mmCIF file of C-alpha atoms in Angstrom:
data_model
loop_
_atom_site.group_PDB
_atom_site.id
_atom_site.type_symbol
_atom_site.label_atom_id
_atom_site.label_comp_id
_atom_site.label_asym_id
_atom_site.label_seq_id
_atom_site.Cartn_x
_atom_site.Cartn_y
_atom_site.Cartn_z
ATOM 1 C CA MET A 1 26.236 -100.595 -5.321
ATOM 2 C CA ALA A 2 25.686 -99.865 -9.008
ATOM 3 C CA LEU A 3 26.640 -101.400 -12.305
ATOM 4 C CA PHE A 4 28.050 -99.262 -15.125
ATOM 5 C CA PHE A 5 27.356 -99.924 -18.807
ATOM 6 C CA LYS A 6 29.285 -98.149 -21.514
ATOM 7 C CA SER A 7 28.459 -98.171 -25.234
ATOM 8 C CA ASP A 8 30.338 -96.752 -28.219
ATOM 9 C CA LEU A 9 27.462 -97.609 -30.586
ATOM 10 C CA PHE A 10 26.812 -93.990 -31.621
ATOM 11 C CA SER A 11 30.439 -92.830 -31.937
ATOM 12 C CA PRO A 12 30.568 -93.390 -35.741
ATOM 13 C CA LEU A 13 27.697 -90.926 -36.104
ATOM 14 C CA GLY A 14 29.526 -88.166 -34.307
ATOM 15 C CA LEU A 15 27.720 -88.710 -30.983
ATOM 16 C CA ALA A 16 29.393 -89.010 -27.621
ATOM 17 C CA SER A 17 29.618 -92.382 -25.910
ATOM 18 C CA LEU A 18 26.813 -93.226 -23.566
ATOM 19 C CA SER A 19 27.411 -94.298 -19.999
ATOM 20 C CA PHE A 20 24.456 -95.318 -17.867
ATOM 21 C CA ARG A 21 24.420 -96.422 -14.260
ATOM 22 C CA PHE A 22 21.846 -99.020 -13.285
ATOM 23 C CA PRO A 23 20.870 -99.751 -9.672
ATOM 24 C CA THR A 24 21.164 -103.232 -8.237
ATOM 25 C CA SER A 25 18.281 -102.773 -5.852
ATOM 26 C CA SER A 26 14.680 -102.391 -6.972
ATOM 27 C CA SER A 27 14.147 -99.834 -4.219
ATOM 28 C CA SER A 28 16.515 -97.473 -5.988
ATOM 29 C CA LEU A 29 14.726 -97.504 -9.338
ATOM 30 C CA PHE A 30 13.092 -94.198 -8.646
ATOM 31 C CA ASP A 31 16.120 -92.533 -7.103
ATOM 32 C CA SER A 32 16.423 -89.074 -8.638
ATOM 33 C CA ARG A 33 20.196 -89.364 -8.555
ATOM 34 C CA ILE A 34 20.204 -92.145 -11.147
ATOM 35 C CA ILE A 35 20.793 -90.037 -14.306
ATOM 36 C CA PRO A 36 22.848 -90.524 -17.429
ATOM 37 C CA ALA A 37 26.492 -90.014 -16.615
ATOM 38 C CA THR A 38 27.092 -88.131 -19.865
ATOM 39 C CA LYS A 39 24.771 -86.395 -22.220
ATOM 40 C CA LEU A 40 24.614 -86.388 -25.983
ATOM 41 C CA SER A 41 26.838 -83.842 -27.617
ATOM 42 C CA THR A 42 25.256 -80.898 -29.325
ATOM 43 C CA LYS A 43 26.748 -81.904 -32.650
ATOM 44 C CA GLN A 44 24.113 -83.176 -35.056
ATOM 45 C CA THR A 45 24.640 -85.073 -38.263
ATOM 46 C CA ALA A 46 21.735 -85.709 -40.644
ATOM 47 C CA ILE A 47 21.221 -89.175 -42.074
ATOM 48 C CA ALA A 48 20.029 -89.219 -45.668
ATOM 49 C CA CYS A 49 18.970 -92.259 -47.713
ATOM 50 C CA SER A 50 19.844 -92.104 -51.343
ATOM 51 C CA SER A 51 18.469 -94.032 -54.300
ATOM 52 C CA LEU A 52 20.552 -95.971 -56.786
ATOM 53 C CA ASN A 53 19.137 -93.728 -59.467
ATOM 54 C CA SER A 54 21.345 -90.684 -59.612
ATOM 55 C CA GLY A 55 18.523 -88.692 -61.235
ATOM 56 C CA ASN A 56 16.789 -88.406 -57.851
ATOM 57 C CA ASP A 57 19.812 -87.043 -56.011
ATOM 58 C CA GLU A 58 18.281 -83.566 -55.842
ATOM 59 C CA ASN A 59 15.587 -85.027 -53.557
ATOM 60 C CA PHE A 60 18.170 -86.132 -51.028
ATOM 61 C CA GLN A 61 20.549 -83.190 -50.725
ATOM 62 C CA ASP A 62 22.392 -82.548 -47.529
ATOM 63 C CA SER A 63 19.993 -81.031 -45.027
ATOM 64 C CA SER A 64 22.610 -79.208 -43.031
ATOM 65 C CA ASN A 65 20.841 -75.871 -43.410
ATOM 66 C CA SER A 66 21.028 -72.896 -41.134
ATOM 67 C CA ASN A 67 18.833 -74.343 -38.432
ATOM 68 C CA GLY A 68 19.789 -77.986 -38.904
ATOM 69 C CA SER A 69 16.176 -79.156 -39.151
ATOM 70 C CA LEU A 70 14.493 -81.836 -41.243
ATOM 71 C CA ASN A 71 10.999 -80.362 -40.922
ATOM 72 C CA ASN A 72 10.930 -78.607 -44.280
ATOM 73 C CA ARG A 73 12.053 -81.575 -46.356
ATOM 74 C CA ARG A 74 9.681 -83.654 -48.431
ATOM 75 C CA LEU A 75 10.020 -87.413 -48.638
ATOM 76 C CA SER A 76 9.735 -87.394 -52.393
ATOM 77 C CA LYS A 77 8.314 -85.250 -55.169
ATOM 78 C CA GLN A 78 5.772 -88.042 -55.868
ATOM 79 C CA SER A 79 4.873 -88.771 -52.251
ATOM 80 C CA SER A 80 1.240 -88.359 -51.212
ATOM 81 C CA TRP A 81 1.940 -88.377 -47.509
ATOM 82 C CA GLU A 82 2.191 -84.583 -47.490
ATOM 83 C CA ALA A 83 -0.905 -84.157 -49.731
ATOM 84 C CA LYS A 84 -3.496 -81.643 -48.577
ATOM 85 C CA ASP A 85 -7.234 -81.498 -49.321
ATOM 86 C CA GLU A 86 -9.013 -78.416 -50.649
ATOM 87 C CA GLU A 87 -9.209 -76.990 -47.161
ATOM 88 C CA GLY A 88 -5.514 -77.468 -46.429
ATOM 89 C CA ASN A 89 -5.932 -80.430 -44.082
ATOM 90 C CA ASP A 90 -3.931 -83.638 -44.279
ATOM 91 C CA TYR A 91 -5.582 -85.678 -47.031
ATOM 92 C CA LEU A 92 -4.816 -89.157 -45.725
ATOM 93 C CA TYR A 93 -5.812 -88.285 -42.198
ATOM 94 C CA THR A 94 -9.121 -86.775 -43.348
ATOM 95 C CA LEU A 95 -9.824 -89.740 -45.588
ATOM 96 C CA GLY A 96 -9.214 -92.187 -42.815
ATOM 97 C CA LYS A 97 -11.285 -90.255 -40.312
ATOM 98 C CA GLU A 98 -14.330 -90.171 -42.604
ATOM 99 C CA SER A 99 -14.286 -93.894 -43.405
ATOM 100 C CA ASP A 100 -16.183 -96.453 -41.401
ATOM 101 C CA ASN A 101 -13.666 -99.248 -42.049
ATOM 102 C CA MET A 102 -10.042 -98.427 -42.847
ATOM 103 C CA ASN A 103 -9.401 -101.743 -44.579
ATOM 104 C CA ILE A 104 -12.415 -101.599 -46.896
ATOM 105 C CA ALA A 105 -13.313 -97.971 -47.577
ATOM 106 C CA VAL A 106 -9.773 -96.536 -47.731
ATOM 107 C CA GLY A 107 -7.800 -99.476 -49.106
ATOM 108 C CA ALA A 108 -5.955 -102.576 -48.022
ATOM 109 C CA ARG A 109 -3.554 -104.166 -50.478
ATOM 110 C CA ALA A 110 -1.714 -107.358 -49.604
ATOM 111 C CA GLY A 111 1.985 -106.701 -49.281
ATOM 112 C CA ILE A 112 1.470 -102.968 -48.614
ATOM 113 C CA ILE A 113 0.082 -103.242 -45.101
ATOM 114 C CA ASP A 114 0.510 -105.978 -42.507
ATOM 115 C CA ASP A 115 -1.206 -109.252 -43.459
ATOM 116 C CA LEU A 116 -2.767 -109.253 -40.007
ATOM 117 C CA PHE A 117 -4.963 -106.400 -41.135
ATOM 118 C CA ALA A 118 -5.392 -107.345 -44.769
ATOM 119 C CA GLY A 119 -6.642 -110.839 -43.957
ATOM 120 C CA ASN A 120 -6.455 -114.046 -45.964
ATOM 121 C CA PHE A 121 -10.142 -114.582 -46.730
ATOM 122 C CA LEU A 122 -12.707 -113.088 -49.125
ATOM 123 C CA GLY A 123 -9.912 -111.732 -51.270
ATOM 124 C CA LYS A 124 -6.920 -109.725 -50.155
ATOM 125 C CA ASP A 125 -7.264 -106.510 -52.133
ATOM 126 C CA SER A 126 -9.753 -103.743 -51.406
ATOM 127 C CA ASP A 127 -9.926 -100.336 -52.949
ATOM 128 C CA ILE A 128 -11.483 -97.000 -52.256
ATOM 129 C CA VAL A 129 -14.424 -97.413 -54.646
ATOM 130 C CA PHE A 130 -15.520 -100.697 -53.127
ATOM 131 C CA ASP A 131 -18.728 -99.271 -51.694
ATOM 132 C CA TYR A 132 -19.801 -97.662 -54.991
ATOM 133 C CA ARG A 133 -19.544 -100.959 -56.881
ATOM 134 C CA GLN A 134 -22.373 -102.446 -54.849
ATOM 135 C CA LYS A 135 -25.633 -102.417 -56.788
ATOM 136 C CA ALA A 136 -27.874 -100.285 -54.603
ATOM 137 C CA THR A 137 -30.337 -99.042 -57.236
ATOM 138 C CA ARG A 138 -33.336 -100.914 -58.538
ATOM 139 C CA SER A 139 -33.745 -101.927 -62.179
ATOM 140 C CA PHE A 140 -36.972 -103.147 -63.664
ATOM 141 C CA GLU A 141 -36.022 -105.854 -66.124
ATOM 142 C CA TYR A 142 -38.567 -108.103 -64.475
ATOM 143 C CA LEU A 143 -41.403 -105.830 -65.591
ATOM 144 C CA GLN A 144 -42.056 -107.547 -68.860
ATOM 145 C CA GLY A 145 -45.044 -106.659 -70.977
ATOM 146 C CA ASP A 146 -47.059 -103.577 -71.776
ATOM 147 C CA TYR A 147 -48.884 -101.954 -68.867
ATOM 148 C CA TYR A 148 -51.217 -98.973 -68.714
ATOM 149 C CA ILE A 149 -50.111 -95.883 -66.845
ATOM 150 C CA ALA A 150 -52.755 -93.366 -65.875
ATOM 151 C CA PRO A 151 -51.975 -89.998 -67.519
ATOM 152 C CA LEU A 152 -52.728 -87.995 -64.409
ATOM 153 C CA PHE A 153 -50.456 -90.195 -62.292
ATOM 154 C CA MET A 154 -47.650 -89.979 -64.833
ATOM 155 C CA ASP A 155 -47.974 -86.237 -65.100
ATOM 156 C CA LYS A 156 -47.611 -85.768 -61.386
ATOM 157 C CA VAL A 157 -44.593 -88.079 -60.937
ATOM 158 C CA VAL A 158 -42.741 -86.905 -64.052
ATOM 159 C CA CYS A 159 -43.239 -83.233 -63.205
ATOM 160 C CA HIS A 160 -42.010 -83.760 -59.683
ATOM 161 C CA ILE A 161 -38.814 -85.408 -60.866
ATOM 162 C CA ALA A 162 -38.198 -82.810 -63.562
ATOM 163 C CA LYS A 163 -38.838 -79.850 -61.236
ATOM 164 C CA ASN A 164 -36.324 -81.119 -58.658
ATOM 165 C CA TYR A 165 -33.598 -81.655 -61.254
ATOM 166 C CA LEU A 166 -34.217 -78.129 -62.552
ATOM 167 C CA ALA A 167 -34.740 -76.545 -59.115
ATOM 168 C CA HIS A 168 -31.461 -74.582 -59.313
ATOM 169 C CA LEU A 169 -32.757 -72.872 -62.457
ATOM 170 C CA LEU A 170 -36.220 -72.071 -61.186
ATOM 171 C CA ASN A 171 -36.944 -68.946 -59.204
ATOM 172 C CA THR A 172 -39.409 -70.689 -56.880
ATOM 173 C CA LYS A 173 -39.528 -73.113 -53.993
ATOM 174 C CA VAL A 174 -39.769 -76.732 -55.164
ATOM 175 C CA PRO A 175 -40.863 -79.357 -52.580
ATOM 176 C CA LEU A 176 -38.356 -82.207 -52.309
ATOM 177 C CA ILE A 177 -40.898 -84.854 -51.356
ATOM 178 C CA LEU A 178 -43.882 -86.090 -53.338
ATOM 179 C CA GLY A 179 -46.355 -87.879 -51.172
ATOM 180 C CA ILE A 180 -48.720 -90.215 -53.064
ATOM 181 C CA TRP A 181 -51.517 -91.445 -50.891
ATOM 182 C CA GLY A 182 -54.801 -93.222 -51.369
ATOM 183 C CA GLY A 183 -56.677 -96.481 -50.782
ATOM 184 C CA LYS A 184 -54.992 -99.863 -50.675
ATOM 185 C CA GLY A 185 -54.263 -101.788 -53.844
ATOM 186 C CA GLN A 186 -54.762 -98.863 -56.253
ATOM 187 C CA GLY A 187 -51.388 -99.189 -57.982
ATOM 188 C CA LYS A 188 -49.415 -96.399 -56.339
ATOM 189 C CA SER A 189 -46.115 -98.236 -56.028
ATOM 190 C CA PHE A 190 -46.535 -100.275 -59.228
ATOM 191 C CA GLN A 191 -47.340 -97.347 -61.436
ATOM 192 C CA THR A 192 -44.400 -95.476 -59.968
ATOM 193 C CA GLU A 193 -42.097 -98.315 -61.000
ATOM 194 C CA LEU A 194 -43.610 -98.329 -64.501
ATOM 195 C CA ILE A 195 -42.851 -94.609 -64.834
ATOM 196 C CA PHE A 196 -39.239 -95.211 -63.679
ATOM 197 C CA ARG A 197 -38.813 -97.885 -66.287
ATOM 198 C CA ALA A 198 -40.233 -95.643 -69.012
ATOM 199 C CA MET A 199 -38.003 -92.723 -68.017
ATOM 200 C CA GLY A 200 -34.847 -94.725 -67.402
ATOM 201 C CA VAL A 201 -34.685 -93.713 -63.751
ATOM 202 C CA GLU A 202 -32.696 -95.952 -61.393
ATOM 203 C CA PRO A 203 -34.263 -95.347 -57.971
ATOM 204 C CA ILE A 204 -33.264 -96.503 -54.550
ATOM 205 C CA ILE A 205 -36.354 -98.052 -52.945
ATOM 206 C CA MET A 206 -36.894 -98.375 -49.211
ATOM 207 C CA SER A 207 -39.782 -99.800 -47.228
ATOM 208 C CA ALA A 208 -41.366 -98.922 -43.907
ATOM 209 C CA GLY A 209 -39.629 -101.927 -42.343
ATOM 210 C CA GLU A 210 -36.287 -100.124 -42.600
ATOM 211 C CA LEU A 211 -37.509 -97.154 -40.564
ATOM 212 C CA GLU A 212 -36.944 -98.931 -37.242
ATOM 213 C CA SER A 213 -33.932 -100.511 -35.647
ATOM 214 C CA GLU A 214 -32.678 -101.763 -32.294
ATOM 215 C CA ARG A 215 -30.031 -99.056 -32.504
ATOM 216 C CA ALA A 216 -30.941 -95.433 -32.028
ATOM 217 C CA GLY A 217 -30.180 -93.317 -35.092
ATOM 218 C CA GLU A 218 -29.637 -96.169 -37.575
ATOM 219 C CA PRO A 219 -32.755 -95.553 -39.764
ATOM 220 C CA GLY A 220 -31.984 -91.846 -40.044
ATOM 221 C CA LYS A 221 -28.396 -92.589 -41.045
ATOM 222 C CA LEU A 222 -29.599 -95.172 -43.538
ATOM 223 C CA ILE A 223 -31.873 -92.621 -45.226
ATOM 224 C CA ARG A 224 -28.992 -90.134 -45.517
ATOM 225 C CA GLU A 225 -26.706 -92.877 -46.921
ATOM 226 C CA ARG A 226 -29.298 -93.931 -49.473
ATOM 227 C CA TYR A 227 -29.826 -90.283 -50.454
ATOM 228 C CA ARG A 228 -26.060 -89.747 -50.982
ATOM 229 C CA THR A 229 -25.877 -93.045 -52.910
ATOM 230 C CA ALA A 230 -28.565 -91.805 -55.277
ATOM 231 C CA SER A 231 -26.560 -88.615 -55.694
ATOM 232 C CA GLN A 232 -23.488 -90.693 -56.597
ATOM 233 C CA VAL A 233 -25.554 -92.449 -59.286
ATOM 234 C CA VAL A 234 -26.325 -89.120 -60.873
ATOM 235 C CA GLN A 235 -22.728 -87.852 -60.633
ATOM 236 C CA ASN A 236 -20.876 -91.061 -61.604
ATOM 237 C CA GLN A 237 -23.276 -92.750 -64.035
ATOM 238 C CA GLY A 238 -25.125 -89.784 -65.517
ATOM 239 C CA LYS A 239 -28.488 -91.390 -64.861
ATOM 240 C CA MET A 240 -31.519 -89.977 -63.095
ATOM 241 C CA SER A 241 -32.185 -91.405 -59.687
ATOM 242 C CA CYS A 242 -34.544 -90.798 -56.784
ATOM 243 C CA LEU A 243 -35.280 -92.110 -53.284
ATOM 244 C CA VAL A 244 -38.566 -93.991 -52.823
ATOM 245 C CA ILE A 245 -40.049 -94.969 -49.425
ATOM 246 C CA ASN A 246 -43.121 -97.200 -49.744
ATOM 247 C CA ASP A 247 -45.835 -97.265 -47.103
ATOM 248 C CA ILE A 248 -44.230 -94.560 -45.053
ATOM 249 C CA ASP A 249 -47.274 -94.151 -42.798
ATOM 250 C CA ALA A 250 -46.835 -97.745 -41.640
ATOM 251 C CA GLY A 251 -43.436 -96.838 -40.218
ATOM 252 C CA LEU A 252 -44.002 -93.246 -39.068
ATOM 253 C CA GLY A 253 -47.763 -93.019 -38.536
ATOM 254 C CA ARG A 254 -49.427 -92.891 -35.126
ATOM 255 C CA PHE A 255 -52.257 -95.429 -34.837
ATOM 256 C CA GLY A 256 -54.197 -95.635 -31.591
ATOM 257 C CA ASN A 257 -51.849 -96.692 -28.783
ATOM 258 C CA THR A 258 -48.749 -97.314 -30.850
ATOM 259 C CA GLN A 259 -45.507 -96.285 -29.192
ATOM 260 C CA MET A 260 -43.364 -93.393 -30.472
ATOM 261 C CA THR A 261 -39.694 -94.288 -30.524
ATOM 262 C CA VAL A 262 -36.572 -92.141 -30.843
ATOM 263 C CA ASN A 263 -36.014 -93.608 -34.330
ATOM 264 C CA ASN A 264 -39.424 -92.345 -35.440
ATOM 265 C CA GLN A 265 -38.425 -88.852 -34.317
ATOM 266 C CA ILE A 266 -34.983 -89.052 -35.976
ATOM 267 C CA VAL A 267 -36.463 -90.272 -39.279
ATOM 268 C CA VAL A 268 -38.976 -87.448 -39.288
ATOM 269 C CA GLY A 269 -36.242 -84.931 -38.451
ATOM 270 C CA THR A 270 -33.985 -86.410 -41.165
ATOM 271 C CA LEU A 271 -36.689 -86.049 -43.844
ATOM 272 C CA MET A 272 -37.480 -82.498 -42.733
ATOM 273 C CA ASN A 273 -33.764 -81.563 -42.822
ATOM 274 C CA LEU A 274 -33.349 -83.113 -46.304
ATOM 275 C CA SER A 275 -36.343 -81.067 -47.505
ATOM 276 C CA ASP A 276 -34.827 -77.856 -46.112
ATOM 277 C CA ASN A 277 -31.188 -78.565 -47.144
ATOM 278 C CA PRO A 278 -31.230 -81.080 -50.002
ATOM 279 C CA THR A 279 -27.618 -80.370 -51.082
ATOM 280 C CA LYS A 280 -25.931 -80.556 -47.656
ATOM 281 C CA VAL A 281 -26.190 -84.094 -46.329
ATOM 282 C CA SER A 282 -23.857 -85.489 -43.700
ATOM 283 C CA ILE A 283 -23.436 -89.123 -42.612
ATOM 284 C CA GLY A 284 -21.121 -88.260 -39.733
ATOM 285 C CA GLN A 285 -18.084 -86.717 -41.418
ATOM 286 C CA VAL A 286 -16.811 -83.188 -40.930
ATOM 287 C CA TRP A 287 -18.830 -80.570 -42.701
ATOM 288 C CA LYS A 288 -17.129 -79.183 -45.803
ATOM 289 C CA GLU A 289 -18.218 -76.291 -48.003
ATOM 290 C CA SER A 290 -17.083 -78.209 -51.071
ATOM 291 C CA ASP A 291 -19.072 -81.336 -50.123
ATOM 292 C CA VAL A 292 -22.181 -80.599 -52.178
ATOM 293 C CA THR A 293 -24.706 -83.393 -52.756
ATOM 294 C CA LYS A 294 -26.831 -83.474 -55.866
ATOM 295 C CA ARG A 295 -30.478 -82.688 -55.188
ATOM 296 C CA ILE A 296 -32.391 -85.980 -55.363
ATOM 297 C CA PRO A 297 -36.229 -86.091 -55.488
ATOM 298 C CA ILE A 298 -37.947 -88.183 -52.830
ATOM 299 C CA ILE A 299 -41.235 -90.049 -53.470
ATOM 300 C CA VAL A 300 -43.170 -91.586 -50.617
ATOM 301 C CA THR A 301 -46.341 -93.660 -50.753
ATOM 302 C CA GLY A 302 -48.929 -94.411 -48.088
ATOM 303 C CA ASN A 303 -52.564 -94.857 -47.282
ATOM 304 C CA ASP A 304 -53.219 -92.113 -44.686
ATOM 305 C CA PHE A 305 -50.830 -89.225 -44.293
ATOM 306 C CA SER A 306 -52.903 -87.647 -41.516
ATOM 307 C CA THR A 307 -51.146 -90.023 -39.092
ATOM 308 C CA ILE A 308 -47.721 -88.514 -39.885
ATOM 309 C CA TYR A 309 -46.102 -85.586 -38.064
ATOM 310 C CA ALA A 310 -47.773 -82.479 -39.457
ATOM 311 C CA PRO A 311 -44.662 -80.277 -40.102
ATOM 312 C CA LEU A 312 -43.257 -83.007 -42.359
ATOM 313 C CA ILE A 313 -46.233 -82.995 -44.705
ATOM 314 C CA ARG A 314 -46.670 -79.239 -45.012
ATOM 315 C CA ASP A 315 -46.688 -77.744 -48.507
ATOM 316 C CA GLY A 316 -43.145 -76.375 -48.466
ATOM 317 C CA ARG A 317 -41.628 -79.773 -47.851
ATOM 318 C CA MET A 318 -44.047 -82.259 -49.381
ATOM 319 C CA GLU A 319 -46.330 -82.029 -52.382
ATOM 320 C CA LYS A 320 -49.274 -84.300 -51.710
ATOM 321 C CA PHE A 321 -51.139 -86.183 -54.412
ATOM 322 C CA TYR A 322 -54.282 -88.138 -53.663
ATOM 323 C CA TRP A 323 -54.601 -91.000 -56.104
ATOM 324 C CA GLN A 324 -57.989 -92.605 -56.767
ATOM 325 C CA PRO A 325 -58.303 -94.150 -60.222
ATOM 326 C CA THR A 326 -61.445 -93.354 -62.161
ATOM 327 C CA HIS A 327 -63.664 -95.953 -63.765
ATOM 328 C CA GLU A 328 -61.974 -95.246 -67.086
ATOM 329 C CA ASP A 329 -58.502 -95.778 -65.542
ATOM 330 C CA ILE A 330 -59.504 -99.104 -64.059
ATOM 331 C CA LEU A 331 -61.010 -100.234 -67.360
ATOM 332 C CA ASN A 332 -57.854 -99.338 -69.271
ATOM 333 C CA ILE A 333 -55.631 -101.020 -66.731
ATOM 334 C CA VAL A 334 -57.490 -104.313 -66.783
ATOM 335 C CA HIS A 335 -57.990 -104.293 -70.586
ATOM 336 C CA ARG A 336 -54.237 -103.769 -71.178
ATOM 337 C CA MET A 337 -53.485 -106.784 -68.948
ATOM 338 C CA TYR A 338 -55.763 -109.155 -70.864
ATOM 339 C CA GLU A 339 -55.544 -107.616 -74.334
ATOM 340 C CA LYS A 340 -53.196 -110.329 -75.584
ATOM 341 C CA ASP A 341 -55.607 -113.013 -74.384
ATOM 342 C CA GLY A 342 -58.142 -111.814 -76.910
ATOM 343 C CA MET A 343 -60.561 -110.129 -74.490
ATOM 344 C CA SER A 344 -62.425 -107.200 -75.933
ATOM 345 C CA ARG A 345 -62.899 -103.900 -74.148
ATOM 346 C CA ASP A 346 -66.608 -104.536 -73.687
ATOM 347 C CA GLU A 347 -65.929 -107.904 -72.003
ATOM 348 C CA VAL A 348 -63.493 -106.260 -69.624
ATOM 349 C CA GLY A 349 -66.075 -103.555 -68.922
ATOM 350 C CA GLU A 350 -68.591 -106.218 -67.866
ATOM 351 C CA ILE A 351 -66.058 -107.774 -65.468
ATOM 352 C CA VAL A 352 -65.301 -104.386 -63.876
ATOM 353 C CA LYS A 353 -69.057 -103.694 -63.438
ATOM 354 C CA SER A 354 -69.539 -107.100 -61.834
ATOM 355 C CA PHE A 355 -66.936 -106.338 -59.134
ATOM 356 C CA PRO A 356 -67.267 -102.588 -58.416
ATOM 357 C CA ASN A 357 -65.325 -102.625 -55.116
ATOM 358 C CA GLN A 358 -62.399 -104.763 -56.284
ATOM 359 C CA VAL A 359 -60.099 -101.939 -57.332
ATOM 360 C CA GLY A 360 -56.816 -103.823 -56.677
#
């Protein structure tokens, strides 16, 4: 026994009436004989939505062309849904695939998408430049006062930064990384920051504590993200930037029976790859020929680079600079610190002689 249901819902559209037969027994649900009694007619009528503005009528002309297809029609002359990127791929699809969070990195405006996804906390509107508005670079307003910078130290750092920004004009191999190493407390990191303040450089500074994570691959990805962020500073703000990793040997060095982790290997491999390909840096998106990253100089500090993986510190990738201040440098540094207190240079010299091993 079967029930018949007839509907004339589609008859105004030029379609035949539908008549379906439904079984009364659940055992007959999969009976191959239960098929639509009648099929749709072959006649097709296109449905077009028109605007109240008659000036846009040309966008919604009758689509009854030779093949009766809607595939070649655009939604609107101003629609971005059919936009293509430089490689001819769908722009919105590519943009969404490369973003970590659709609602933050690509955009979520209240009233445009479902409120379930936009949320009702921490603001409702997000835009595509949200990530770039976060202050990732370091400024040095807190460095008040006049400090002494050793000429040899300044010459090495300034030349390294200048050579990397001019590398595309030089007919020579320029190492991407400058490794400054030496004894503890000799002013490697502090003098580097003083030089950045004098040059107007806005660096991104990392520490050895960020070179390890409970997740495999996170530190390597973090370095690549910081490198690309520094590149965005150069492109968007027109300021010089660089990536600084302080005490790198504490995070990557091998001391006695310390354990080598996969993150140590990935960080070393990431830095080696950046040195070899400084303008092609991926954080997981599809490789594009047009995605060129600005070359950003890298400066690392440490106490003993002999504990680091040897291929990373070879001359082609890293220019090494051993810093040990001379007696004259120490005297000038201390005298500049206490000059406003009325201490003479001779008095400072006596203090330095009294504590010969207290460099820092």
